Coordinates of C-alpha atoms in Angstrom, one line a residue:
X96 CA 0.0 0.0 0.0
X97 CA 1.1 3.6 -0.9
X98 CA 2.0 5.8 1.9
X99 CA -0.8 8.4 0.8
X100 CA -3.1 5.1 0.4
X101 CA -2.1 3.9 3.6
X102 CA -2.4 7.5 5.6
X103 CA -6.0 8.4 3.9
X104 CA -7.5 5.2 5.1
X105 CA -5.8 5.5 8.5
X106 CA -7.9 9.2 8.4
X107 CA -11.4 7.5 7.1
X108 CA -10.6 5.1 10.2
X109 CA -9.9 7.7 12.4
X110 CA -12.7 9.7 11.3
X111 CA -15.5 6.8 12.3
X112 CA -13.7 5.2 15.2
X113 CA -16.4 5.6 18.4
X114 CA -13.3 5.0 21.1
X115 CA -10.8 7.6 22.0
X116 CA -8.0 5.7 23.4
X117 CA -7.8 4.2 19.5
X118 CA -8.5 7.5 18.3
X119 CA -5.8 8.9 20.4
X120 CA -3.8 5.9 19.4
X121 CA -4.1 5.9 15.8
X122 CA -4.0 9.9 16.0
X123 CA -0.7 9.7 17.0
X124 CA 0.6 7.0 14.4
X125 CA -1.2 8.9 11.7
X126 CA 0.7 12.5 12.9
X127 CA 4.3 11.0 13.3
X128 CA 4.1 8.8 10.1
X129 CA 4.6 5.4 11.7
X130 CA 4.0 3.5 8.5
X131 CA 5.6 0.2 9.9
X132 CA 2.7 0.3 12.7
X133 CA 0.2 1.4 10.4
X134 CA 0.6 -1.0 8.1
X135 CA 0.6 -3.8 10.2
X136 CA -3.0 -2.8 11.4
X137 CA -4.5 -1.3 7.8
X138 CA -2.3 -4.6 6.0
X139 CA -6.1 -6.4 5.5
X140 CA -8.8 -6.9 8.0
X141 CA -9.5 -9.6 11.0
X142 CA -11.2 -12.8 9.3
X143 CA -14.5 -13.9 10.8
X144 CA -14.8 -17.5 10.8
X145 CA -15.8 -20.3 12.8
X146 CA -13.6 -19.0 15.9
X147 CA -15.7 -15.7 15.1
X148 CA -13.0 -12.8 15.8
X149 CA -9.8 -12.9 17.5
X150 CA -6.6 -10.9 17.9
X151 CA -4.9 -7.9 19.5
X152 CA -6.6 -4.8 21.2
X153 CA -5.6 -2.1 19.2
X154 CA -6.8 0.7 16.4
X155 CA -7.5 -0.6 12.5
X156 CA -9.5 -3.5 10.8
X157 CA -6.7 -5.9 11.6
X158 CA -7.2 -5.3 16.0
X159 CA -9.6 -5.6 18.0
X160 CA -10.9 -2.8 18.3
X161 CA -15.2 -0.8 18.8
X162 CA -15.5 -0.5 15.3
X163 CA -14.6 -4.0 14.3
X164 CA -17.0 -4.8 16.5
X165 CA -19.9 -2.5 15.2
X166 CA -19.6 -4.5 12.1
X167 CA -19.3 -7.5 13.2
X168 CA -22.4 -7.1 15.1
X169 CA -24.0 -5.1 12.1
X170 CA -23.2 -7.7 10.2
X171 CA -24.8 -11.0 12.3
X172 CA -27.9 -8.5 12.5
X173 CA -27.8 -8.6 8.8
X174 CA -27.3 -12.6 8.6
X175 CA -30.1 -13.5 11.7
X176 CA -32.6 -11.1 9.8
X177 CA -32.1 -12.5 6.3
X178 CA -32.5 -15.7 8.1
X179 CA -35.9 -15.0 8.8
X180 CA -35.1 -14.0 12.7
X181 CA -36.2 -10.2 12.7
X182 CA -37.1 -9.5 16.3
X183 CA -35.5 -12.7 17.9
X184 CA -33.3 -12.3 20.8
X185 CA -29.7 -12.3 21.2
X186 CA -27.6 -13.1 24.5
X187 CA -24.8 -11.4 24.6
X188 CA -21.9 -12.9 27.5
X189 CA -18.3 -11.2 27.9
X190 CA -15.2 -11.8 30.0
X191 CA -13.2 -9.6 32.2
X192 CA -10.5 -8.5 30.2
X193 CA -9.7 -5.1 28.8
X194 CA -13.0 -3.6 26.2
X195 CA -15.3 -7.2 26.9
X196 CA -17.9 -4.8 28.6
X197 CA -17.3 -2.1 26.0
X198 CA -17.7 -4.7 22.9
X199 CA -21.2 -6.5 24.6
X200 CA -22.5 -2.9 25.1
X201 CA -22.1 -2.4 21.3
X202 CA -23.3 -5.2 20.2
X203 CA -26.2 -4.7 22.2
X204 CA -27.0 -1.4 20.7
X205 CA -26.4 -2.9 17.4
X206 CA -28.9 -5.4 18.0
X207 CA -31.7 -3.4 19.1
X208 CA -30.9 -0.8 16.3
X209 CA -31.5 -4.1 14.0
X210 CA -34.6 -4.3 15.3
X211 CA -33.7 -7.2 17.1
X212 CA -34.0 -7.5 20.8
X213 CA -30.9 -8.3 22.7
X214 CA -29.9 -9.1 26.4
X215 CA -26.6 -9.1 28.5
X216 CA -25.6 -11.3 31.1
X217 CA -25.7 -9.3 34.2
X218 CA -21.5 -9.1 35.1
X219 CA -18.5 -11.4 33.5
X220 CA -19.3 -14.4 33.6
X221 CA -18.0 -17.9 32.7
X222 CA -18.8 -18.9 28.4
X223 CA -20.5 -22.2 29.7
X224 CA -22.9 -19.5 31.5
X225 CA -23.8 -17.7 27.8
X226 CA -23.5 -21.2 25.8
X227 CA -26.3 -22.4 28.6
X228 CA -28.3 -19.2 28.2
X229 CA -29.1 -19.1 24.5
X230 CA -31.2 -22.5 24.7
X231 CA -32.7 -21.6 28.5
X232 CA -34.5 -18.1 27.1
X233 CA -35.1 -19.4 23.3
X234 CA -32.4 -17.3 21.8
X235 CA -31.8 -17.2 17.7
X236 CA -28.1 -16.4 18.6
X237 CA -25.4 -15.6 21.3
X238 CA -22.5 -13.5 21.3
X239 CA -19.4 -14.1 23.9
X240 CA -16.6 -11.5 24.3
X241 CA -13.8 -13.2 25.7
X242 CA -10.2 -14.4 24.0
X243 CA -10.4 -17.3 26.4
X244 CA -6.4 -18.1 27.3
X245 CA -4.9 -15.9 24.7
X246 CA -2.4 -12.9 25.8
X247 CA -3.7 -9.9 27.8
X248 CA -3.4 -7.9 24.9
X249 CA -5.8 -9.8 22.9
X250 CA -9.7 -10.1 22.6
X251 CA -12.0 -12.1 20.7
X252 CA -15.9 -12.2 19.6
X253 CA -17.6 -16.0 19.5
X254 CA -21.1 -16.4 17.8
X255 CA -23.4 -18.9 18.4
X256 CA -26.6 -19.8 16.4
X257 CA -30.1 -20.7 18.5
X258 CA -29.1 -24.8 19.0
X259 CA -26.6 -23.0 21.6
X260 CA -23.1 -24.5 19.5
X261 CA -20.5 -22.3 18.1
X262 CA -21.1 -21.5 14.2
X263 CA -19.9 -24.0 11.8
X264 CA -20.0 -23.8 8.1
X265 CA -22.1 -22.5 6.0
X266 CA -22.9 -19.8 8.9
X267 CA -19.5 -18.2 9.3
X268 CA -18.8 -17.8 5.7
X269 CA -22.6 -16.0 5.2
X270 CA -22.1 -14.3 8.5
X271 CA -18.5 -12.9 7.0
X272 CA -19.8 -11.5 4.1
X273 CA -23.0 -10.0 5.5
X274 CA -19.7 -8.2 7.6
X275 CA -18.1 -7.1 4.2
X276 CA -21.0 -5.5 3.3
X277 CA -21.7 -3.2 6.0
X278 CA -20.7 0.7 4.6
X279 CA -20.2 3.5 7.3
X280 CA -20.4 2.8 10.5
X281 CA -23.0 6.3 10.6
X282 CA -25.3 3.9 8.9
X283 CA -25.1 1.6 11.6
X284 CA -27.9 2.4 13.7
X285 CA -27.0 2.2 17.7
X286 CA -29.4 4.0 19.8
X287 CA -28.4 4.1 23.5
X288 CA -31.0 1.8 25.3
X289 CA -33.5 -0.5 24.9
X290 CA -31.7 -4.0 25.6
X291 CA -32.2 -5.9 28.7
X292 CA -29.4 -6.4 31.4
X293 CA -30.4 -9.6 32.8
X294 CA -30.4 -10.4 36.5
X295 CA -29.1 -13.4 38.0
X296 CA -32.1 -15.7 37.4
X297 CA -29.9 -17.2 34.1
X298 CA -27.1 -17.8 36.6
X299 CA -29.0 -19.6 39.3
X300 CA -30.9 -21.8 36.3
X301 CA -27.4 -22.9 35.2
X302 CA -26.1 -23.4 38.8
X303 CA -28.9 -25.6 39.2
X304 CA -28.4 -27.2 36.2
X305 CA -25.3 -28.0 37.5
X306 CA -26.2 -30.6 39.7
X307 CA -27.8 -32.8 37.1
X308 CA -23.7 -33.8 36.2
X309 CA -23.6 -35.8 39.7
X310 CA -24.9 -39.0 40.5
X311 CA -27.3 -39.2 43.9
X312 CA -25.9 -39.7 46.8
X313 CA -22.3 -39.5 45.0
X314 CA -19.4 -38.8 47.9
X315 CA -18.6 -35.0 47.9
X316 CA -15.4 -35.4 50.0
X317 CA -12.5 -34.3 48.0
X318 CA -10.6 -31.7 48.8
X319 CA -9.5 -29.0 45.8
X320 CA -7.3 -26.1 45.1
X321 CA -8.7 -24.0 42.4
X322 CA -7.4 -21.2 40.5
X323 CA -9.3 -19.1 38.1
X324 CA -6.0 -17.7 36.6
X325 CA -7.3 -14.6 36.6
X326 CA -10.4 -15.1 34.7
X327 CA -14.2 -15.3 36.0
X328 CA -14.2 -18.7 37.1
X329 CA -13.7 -18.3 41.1
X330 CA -17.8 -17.1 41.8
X331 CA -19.1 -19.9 39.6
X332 CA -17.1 -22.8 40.3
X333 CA -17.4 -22.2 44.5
X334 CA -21.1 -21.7 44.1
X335 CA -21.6 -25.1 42.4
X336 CA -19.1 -27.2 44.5
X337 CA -21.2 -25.9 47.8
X338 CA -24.6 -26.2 46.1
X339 CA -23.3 -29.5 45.7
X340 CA -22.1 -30.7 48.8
X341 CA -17.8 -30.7 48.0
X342 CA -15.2 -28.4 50.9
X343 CA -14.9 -25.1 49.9
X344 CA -12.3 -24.9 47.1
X345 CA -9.2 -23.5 48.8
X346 CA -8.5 -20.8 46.6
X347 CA -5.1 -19.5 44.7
X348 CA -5.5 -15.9 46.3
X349 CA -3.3 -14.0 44.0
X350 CA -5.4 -15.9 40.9
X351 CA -8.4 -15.5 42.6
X352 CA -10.3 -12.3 41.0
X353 CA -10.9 -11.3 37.5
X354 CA -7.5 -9.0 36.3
X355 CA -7.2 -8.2 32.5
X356 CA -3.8 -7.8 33.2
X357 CA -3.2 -11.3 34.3
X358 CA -0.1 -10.3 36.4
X359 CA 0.7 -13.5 37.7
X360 CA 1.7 -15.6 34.5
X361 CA 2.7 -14.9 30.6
X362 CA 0.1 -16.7 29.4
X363 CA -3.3 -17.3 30.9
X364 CA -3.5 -20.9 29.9
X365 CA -3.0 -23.9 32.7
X366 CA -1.2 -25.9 29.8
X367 CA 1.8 -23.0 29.9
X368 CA 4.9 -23.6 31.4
X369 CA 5.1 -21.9 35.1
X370 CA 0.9 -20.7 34.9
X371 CA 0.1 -23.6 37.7
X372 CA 3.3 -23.1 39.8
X373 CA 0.9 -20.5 42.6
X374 CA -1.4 -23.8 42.5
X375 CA 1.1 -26.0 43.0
X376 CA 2.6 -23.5 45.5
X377 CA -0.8 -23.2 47.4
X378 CA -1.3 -27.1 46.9
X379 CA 1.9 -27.9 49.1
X380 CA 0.7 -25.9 51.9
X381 CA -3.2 -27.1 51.7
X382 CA -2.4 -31.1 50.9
X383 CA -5.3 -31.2 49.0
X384 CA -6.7 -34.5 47.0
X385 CA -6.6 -32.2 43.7
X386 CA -5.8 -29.2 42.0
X387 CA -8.4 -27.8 39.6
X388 CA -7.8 -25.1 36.9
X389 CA -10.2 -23.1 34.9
X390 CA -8.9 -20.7 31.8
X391 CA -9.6 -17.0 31.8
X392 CA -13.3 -17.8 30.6
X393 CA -13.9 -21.2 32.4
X394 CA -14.7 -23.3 29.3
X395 CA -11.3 -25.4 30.3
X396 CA -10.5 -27.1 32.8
X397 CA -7.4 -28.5 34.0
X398 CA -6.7 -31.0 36.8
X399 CA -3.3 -31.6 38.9
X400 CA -2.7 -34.7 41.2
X401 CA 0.1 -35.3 43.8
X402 CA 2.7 -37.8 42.1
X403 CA 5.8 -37.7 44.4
X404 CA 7.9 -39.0 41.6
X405 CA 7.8 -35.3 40.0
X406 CA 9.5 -32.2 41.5
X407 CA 7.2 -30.3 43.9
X408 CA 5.3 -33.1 44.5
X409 CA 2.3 -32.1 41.6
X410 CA 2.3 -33.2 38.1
X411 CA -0.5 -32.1 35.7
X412 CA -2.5 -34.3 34.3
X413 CA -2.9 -34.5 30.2
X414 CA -5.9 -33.8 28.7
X415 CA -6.3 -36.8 27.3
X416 CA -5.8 -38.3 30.7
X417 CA -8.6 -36.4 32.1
X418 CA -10.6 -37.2 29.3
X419 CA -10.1 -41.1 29.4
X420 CA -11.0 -40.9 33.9
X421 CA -14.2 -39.0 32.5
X422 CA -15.4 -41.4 30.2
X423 CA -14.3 -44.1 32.4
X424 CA -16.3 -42.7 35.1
X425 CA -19.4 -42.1 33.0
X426 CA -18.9 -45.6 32.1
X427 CA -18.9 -47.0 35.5
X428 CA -21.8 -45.0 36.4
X429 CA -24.0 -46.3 33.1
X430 CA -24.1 -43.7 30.7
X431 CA -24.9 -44.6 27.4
X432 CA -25.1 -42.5 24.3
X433 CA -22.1 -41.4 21.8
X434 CA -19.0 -40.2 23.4
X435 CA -17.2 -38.1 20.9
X436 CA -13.3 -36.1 20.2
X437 CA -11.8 -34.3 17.8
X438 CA -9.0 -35.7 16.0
X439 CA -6.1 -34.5 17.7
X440 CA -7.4 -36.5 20.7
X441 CA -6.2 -40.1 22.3
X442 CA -7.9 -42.8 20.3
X443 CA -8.2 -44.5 24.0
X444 CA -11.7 -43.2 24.1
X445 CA -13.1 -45.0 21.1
X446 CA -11.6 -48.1 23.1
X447 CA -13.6 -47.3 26.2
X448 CA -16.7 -46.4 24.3
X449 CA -16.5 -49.9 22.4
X450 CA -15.8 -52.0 25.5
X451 CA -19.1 -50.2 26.9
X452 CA -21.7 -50.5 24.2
X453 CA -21.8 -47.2 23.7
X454 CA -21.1 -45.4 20.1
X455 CA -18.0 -43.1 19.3
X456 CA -17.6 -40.4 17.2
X457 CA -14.2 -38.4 15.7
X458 CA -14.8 -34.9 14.7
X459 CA -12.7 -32.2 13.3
X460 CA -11.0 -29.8 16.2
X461 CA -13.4 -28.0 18.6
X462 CA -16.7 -28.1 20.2
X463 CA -18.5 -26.4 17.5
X464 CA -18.0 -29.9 15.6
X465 CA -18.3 -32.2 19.1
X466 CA -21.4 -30.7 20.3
X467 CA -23.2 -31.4 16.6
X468 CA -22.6 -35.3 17.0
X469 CA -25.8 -36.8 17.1
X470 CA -27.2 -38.9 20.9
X471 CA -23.9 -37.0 22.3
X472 CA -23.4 -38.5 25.6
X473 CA -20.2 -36.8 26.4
X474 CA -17.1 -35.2 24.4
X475 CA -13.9 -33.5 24.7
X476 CA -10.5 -32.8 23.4
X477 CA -7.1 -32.7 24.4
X478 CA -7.0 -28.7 24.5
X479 CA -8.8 -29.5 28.1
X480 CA -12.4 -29.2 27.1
X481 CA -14.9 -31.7 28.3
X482 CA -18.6 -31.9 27.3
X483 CA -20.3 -33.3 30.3
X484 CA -23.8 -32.3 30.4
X485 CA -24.5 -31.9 26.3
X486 CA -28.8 -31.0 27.0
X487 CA -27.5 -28.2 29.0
X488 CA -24.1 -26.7 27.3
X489 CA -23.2 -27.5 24.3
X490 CA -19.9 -26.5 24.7
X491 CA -16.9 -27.4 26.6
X492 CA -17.9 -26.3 30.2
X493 CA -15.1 -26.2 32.7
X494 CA -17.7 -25.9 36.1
X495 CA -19.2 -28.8 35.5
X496 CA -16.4 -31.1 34.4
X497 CA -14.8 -29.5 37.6
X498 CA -17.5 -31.0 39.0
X499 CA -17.5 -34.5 37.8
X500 CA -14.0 -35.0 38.3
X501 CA -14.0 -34.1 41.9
X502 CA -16.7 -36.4 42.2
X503 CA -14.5 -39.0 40.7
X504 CA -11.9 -38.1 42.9
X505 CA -14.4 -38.7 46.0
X506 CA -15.4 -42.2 44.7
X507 CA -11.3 -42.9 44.7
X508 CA -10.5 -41.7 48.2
X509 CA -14.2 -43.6 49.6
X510 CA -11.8 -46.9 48.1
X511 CA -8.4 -45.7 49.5
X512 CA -7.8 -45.0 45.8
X513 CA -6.2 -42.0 42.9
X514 CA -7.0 -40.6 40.0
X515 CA -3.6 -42.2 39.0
X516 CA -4.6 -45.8 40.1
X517 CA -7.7 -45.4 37.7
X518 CA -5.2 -44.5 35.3
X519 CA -3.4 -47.7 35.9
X520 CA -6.3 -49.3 35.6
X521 CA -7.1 -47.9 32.2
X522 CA -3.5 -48.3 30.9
X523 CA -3.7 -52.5 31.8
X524 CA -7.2 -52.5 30.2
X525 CA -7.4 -51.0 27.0
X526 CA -2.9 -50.5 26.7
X527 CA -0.5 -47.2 27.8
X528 CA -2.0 -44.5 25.4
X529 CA 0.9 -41.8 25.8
X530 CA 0.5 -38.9 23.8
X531 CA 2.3 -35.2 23.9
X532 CA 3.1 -32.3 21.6
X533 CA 5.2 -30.4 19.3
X534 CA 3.8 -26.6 19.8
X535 CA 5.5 -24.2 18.1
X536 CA 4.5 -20.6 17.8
X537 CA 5.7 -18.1 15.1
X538 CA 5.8 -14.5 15.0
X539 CA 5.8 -15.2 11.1
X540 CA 2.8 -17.2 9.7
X541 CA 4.7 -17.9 6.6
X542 CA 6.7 -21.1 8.8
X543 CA 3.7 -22.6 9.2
X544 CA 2.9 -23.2 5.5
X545 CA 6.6 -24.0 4.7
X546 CA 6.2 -26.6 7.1
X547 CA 2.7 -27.7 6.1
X548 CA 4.2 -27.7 2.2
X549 CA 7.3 -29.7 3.1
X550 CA 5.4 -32.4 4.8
X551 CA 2.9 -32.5 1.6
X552 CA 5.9 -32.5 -0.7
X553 CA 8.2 -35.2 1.2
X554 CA 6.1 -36.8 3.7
X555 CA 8.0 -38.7 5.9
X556 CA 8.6 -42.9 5.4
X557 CA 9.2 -43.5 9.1
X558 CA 9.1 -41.6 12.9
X559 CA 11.2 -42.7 15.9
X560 CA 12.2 -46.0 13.8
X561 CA 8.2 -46.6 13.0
X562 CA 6.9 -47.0 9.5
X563 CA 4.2 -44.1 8.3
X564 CA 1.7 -47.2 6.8
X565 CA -0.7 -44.6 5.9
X566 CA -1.1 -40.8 5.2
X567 CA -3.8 -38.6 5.0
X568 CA -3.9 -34.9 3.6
X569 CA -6.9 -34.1 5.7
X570 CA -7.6 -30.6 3.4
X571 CA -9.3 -32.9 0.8
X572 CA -11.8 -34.6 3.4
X573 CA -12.3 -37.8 4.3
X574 CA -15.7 -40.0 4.5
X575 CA -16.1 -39.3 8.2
X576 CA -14.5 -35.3 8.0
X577 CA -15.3 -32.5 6.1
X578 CA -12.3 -30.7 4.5
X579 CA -9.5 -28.9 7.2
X580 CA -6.1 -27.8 7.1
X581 CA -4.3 -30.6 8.5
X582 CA -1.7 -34.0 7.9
X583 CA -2.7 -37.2 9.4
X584 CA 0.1 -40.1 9.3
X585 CA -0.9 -43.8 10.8
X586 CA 2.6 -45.6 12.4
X587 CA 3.0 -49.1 13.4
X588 CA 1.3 -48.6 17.3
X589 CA 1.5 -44.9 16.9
X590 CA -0.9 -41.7 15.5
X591 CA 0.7 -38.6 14.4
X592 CA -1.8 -35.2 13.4
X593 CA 0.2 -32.0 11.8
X594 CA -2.2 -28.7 12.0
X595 CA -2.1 -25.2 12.0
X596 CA -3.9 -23.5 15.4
X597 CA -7.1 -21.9 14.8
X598 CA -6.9 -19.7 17.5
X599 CA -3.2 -18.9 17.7
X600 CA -0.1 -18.1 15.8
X601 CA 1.1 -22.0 16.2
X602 CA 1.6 -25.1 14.4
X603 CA 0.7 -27.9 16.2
X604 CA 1.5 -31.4 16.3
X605 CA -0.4 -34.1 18.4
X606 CA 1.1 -37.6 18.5
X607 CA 0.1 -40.7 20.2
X608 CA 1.7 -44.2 21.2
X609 CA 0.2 -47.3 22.1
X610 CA 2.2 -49.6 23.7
X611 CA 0.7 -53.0 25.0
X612 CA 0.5 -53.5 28.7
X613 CA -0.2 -57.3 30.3
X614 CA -0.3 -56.0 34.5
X615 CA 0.9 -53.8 36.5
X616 CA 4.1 -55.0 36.7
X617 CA 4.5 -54.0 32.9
X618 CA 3.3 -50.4 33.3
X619 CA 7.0 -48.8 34.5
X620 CA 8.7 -50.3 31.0
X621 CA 5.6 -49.3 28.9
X622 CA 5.7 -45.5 30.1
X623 CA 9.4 -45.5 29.4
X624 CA 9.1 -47.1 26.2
X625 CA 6.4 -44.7 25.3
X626 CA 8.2 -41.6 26.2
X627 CA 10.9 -42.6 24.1
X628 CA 8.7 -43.4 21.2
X629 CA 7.3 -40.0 21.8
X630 CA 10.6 -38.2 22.0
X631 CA 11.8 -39.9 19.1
X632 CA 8.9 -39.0 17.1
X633 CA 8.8 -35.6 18.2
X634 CA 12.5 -35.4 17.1
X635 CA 11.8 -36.8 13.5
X636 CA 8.9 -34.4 13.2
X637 CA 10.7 -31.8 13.7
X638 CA 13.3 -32.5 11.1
X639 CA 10.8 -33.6 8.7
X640 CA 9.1 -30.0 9.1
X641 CA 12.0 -28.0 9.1
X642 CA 11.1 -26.0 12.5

């Protein structure tokens, strides 16, 4: 772009932007000629698809950013009505971090300028809370502000239609050009009232549906430490575990309440190196039976147990791994339906599914894909996201899988037992399913598809000394998937699944081993067997990659 290009639409930005700290911001790029900044937030504009929005707070089409927002909002307005939805309701949900009450406000003046009618949760509250709420007041759609566990300079926009799931195709592609199309945003109508600020009643409905996750007269003895990192967890999650019966959560105090900044950790995920280490710190001093970990929005949960063969005493527990003592406890308590995962997760579940009678399902990556499977009984994915209670969220909910794992963890101690003996259990049943991660994140998106086009050009023959018997490029669909960005490669007792991050600058690769196990006795030799097979392929990956 020119410099007079690029300086003229900084000015017809400027000129329409409703916020003054990005007028003041772009203001001052635009007077001292900053073309390196400007273009970096003029280069194009944030794409709308089925993550909805998602990026950096900042001034220009390609932040985050009040105007964005008008139009994306102007936009859905445009898509719901053309759907035959004029005067339907939206629920509109946000987070705590920086603009989230400043973006719901808009996009509940946008609403009711549509001619729609539009309420807003009554404070920041947990997604799980807004995924629950479209289906409980007969929404047409629902809007969440948060970024979940990105950086605190990001923010994000999630849509979801009236079945109360995240948008999937066709949606997001009509809903992105119904976005292109709006013109000024002086033709945007946004009047100052109108919409409804709901009271708790939505909250106390969901609270209650809480409960419906736990079995009568389940034990409620096990003791957690909880951290909200930050986010809007803490108020939820300690008003279901009492309205269920558990000990009071103790809490990680200096993760406790809701900070945009999130001063505590780099990044406000529980799967980051050093973000549990105040849980782990507070777990050593309470002795607890658990640790539990919610994400800045509480769709995630993580879960920590006390292993005394790691340093400190805690060791984090895969996602997978909580996935598999889910299903197994679902399993042991008679549920039957489909359980469901995306792709990237341990194939252990489709074993425990099998040996129950029940169905199974793979899906492409995320809930907006899980929560469509048909009878869903229960789903998740590696990323920490559990589906417990599909009739009332469907969406990964971390309250309520908080839930169901400390009731798990009750049912252990009532035996004298672990979450790491059911584990065991697990490992000798169906075999040691070990899987792990190659994560890399770019500040250039260009190394992802060099390493995405290496691997389609020279694929690799063999990982960690195991043959590749098949390979799948999983952008031309298979009979189960619909079309996605991504590598699939079968090994002799191993899985290995190459894909760009939706949500992040990352390329991530998810691999799994299966090594058999005969008893307990066999279980120390299979998990160092597996973590060599893992490091080994992790190795060879990398090469085969070139990052």
């Amino acid at each position: 772009m020119q410099q007079q290009d690029l300086i003229a639409r900084a000015r017809t930005w400027l000129a329409e932007d409703p916020d003054p700290e990005t007028r003041d911001e772009l203001a001052k790029l635009i007077d001292t000629e900053d073309l390196d900044a400007l273009a970096a937030r003029f280069a194009g504009t944030l794409q709308f698809g089925t993550a909805g929005l998602r990026g950096e707070l900042g001034a220009g089409p390609m932040r985050m950013n009040r105007s964005v927002v008008i139009r994306a909002a102007a936009g859905l307005a445009a898509y719901l009505k053309a759907q035959g939805q004029a005067g339907g309701l939206v629920v509109i949900g946000y987070d705590a971090r920086y603009k989230s009450a400043d973006f719901a406000r808009d996009t509940a003046a946008v609403m009711t300028g549509a001619g729609l009618r539009a309420a807003v949760l009554p404070r920041p509250l947990p997604t799980p809370v807004l995924a629950y709420a479209i289906r409980h007041l007969g929404a047409v759609a629902g809007v969440e502000v948060t970024a979940s566990h990105n950086p605190p300079r990001d923010n994000g926009y999630k849509v979801y239609l009236g079945d109360g799931s995240q948008i999937v195709p066709p949606a997001d592609g009509e809903i992105a050009d119904a976005i292109a199309a709006v013109g000024p945003l002086a033709g945007v109508d946004r009047p100052k009232s109108g919409w409804e600020i709901l009271g708790d009643e939505v909250l106390d409905a969901y609270l209650a549906r809480t409960d419906a996750v736990l079995a009568a007269g389940s034990p409620r003895t096990a003791q957690a430490v909880y951290t909200a990192m930050h986010g809007v967890g803490t108020s939820v999650l300690t008003a279901a575990f009492a309205r269920a019966g558990f000990p009071a959560p103790v809490l990680v105090a200096e993760q406790a309440e809701p900070d945009p900044a999130f001063p505590t950790v780099a990044f406000p995920n529980p799967e980051e190196p050093g973000a549990m280490d105040l849980a782990f710190a507070t777990a050593r001093r309470a002795n607890p039976d658990l640790v539990i970990a919610n994400d800045p929005d509480a769709d995630r949960c993580a879960v920590a147990v006390p292993d005394t063969t790691v340093d400190g005493g805690w060791r984090m527990l895969r996602g997978d791994e909580v996935g598999a003592l889910l299903a197994a406890h679902l399993v042991a308590r008679g549920a039957t339906g489909v359980f469901a995962e995306s792709i990237v997760s341990s194939s252990l579940l489709g074993r425990i599914a099998e040996k129950a009678g029940n169905g199974y399902e793979e899906t492409l990556t995320g809930f907006k894909w899980i929560a469509r499977v048909d009878g869903l009984r229960y789903g998740y994915e590696e990323a920490l996201g559990y589906c417990v209670d599909p009739d009332g969220v469907r969406d990964k909910d971390g309250i309520t899988a908080a839930l169901l794992v400390a009731e798990l963890a009750s049912v252990l101690k009532e035996q004298g037992r672990t979450l790491l003996d059911l584990l065991d259990d697990i490992a000798i049943e169906h075999g040691l399913h070990a899987t792990d991660q190659l994560s890399v994140r770019v500040e250039d998106l260009s190394v992802i598809a060099d390493a995405m086009r290496r691997l389609r050009e020279t694929p690799p023959a063999a990982l960690a000394g195991l043959a590749v018997t098949s390979a799948e490029d999983l952008s031309e669909g298979t009979e189960q998937l619909p079309p996605t960005d991504g590598l699939r490669y079968h090994l002799q007792g191993a899985r290995v699944i190459v894909r760009p991050s939706g949500t992040e600058p990352k390329l991530k690769c998810y691999l799994e081993v299966v090594v058999p196990v005969g008893s307990a006795g066999e279980l120390p030799a299979a998990r160092v067997r597996g973590a060599e097979l893992l490091a080994g392929i992790k190795r060879d990956l990398s090469a085969a990659a070139g990052i």
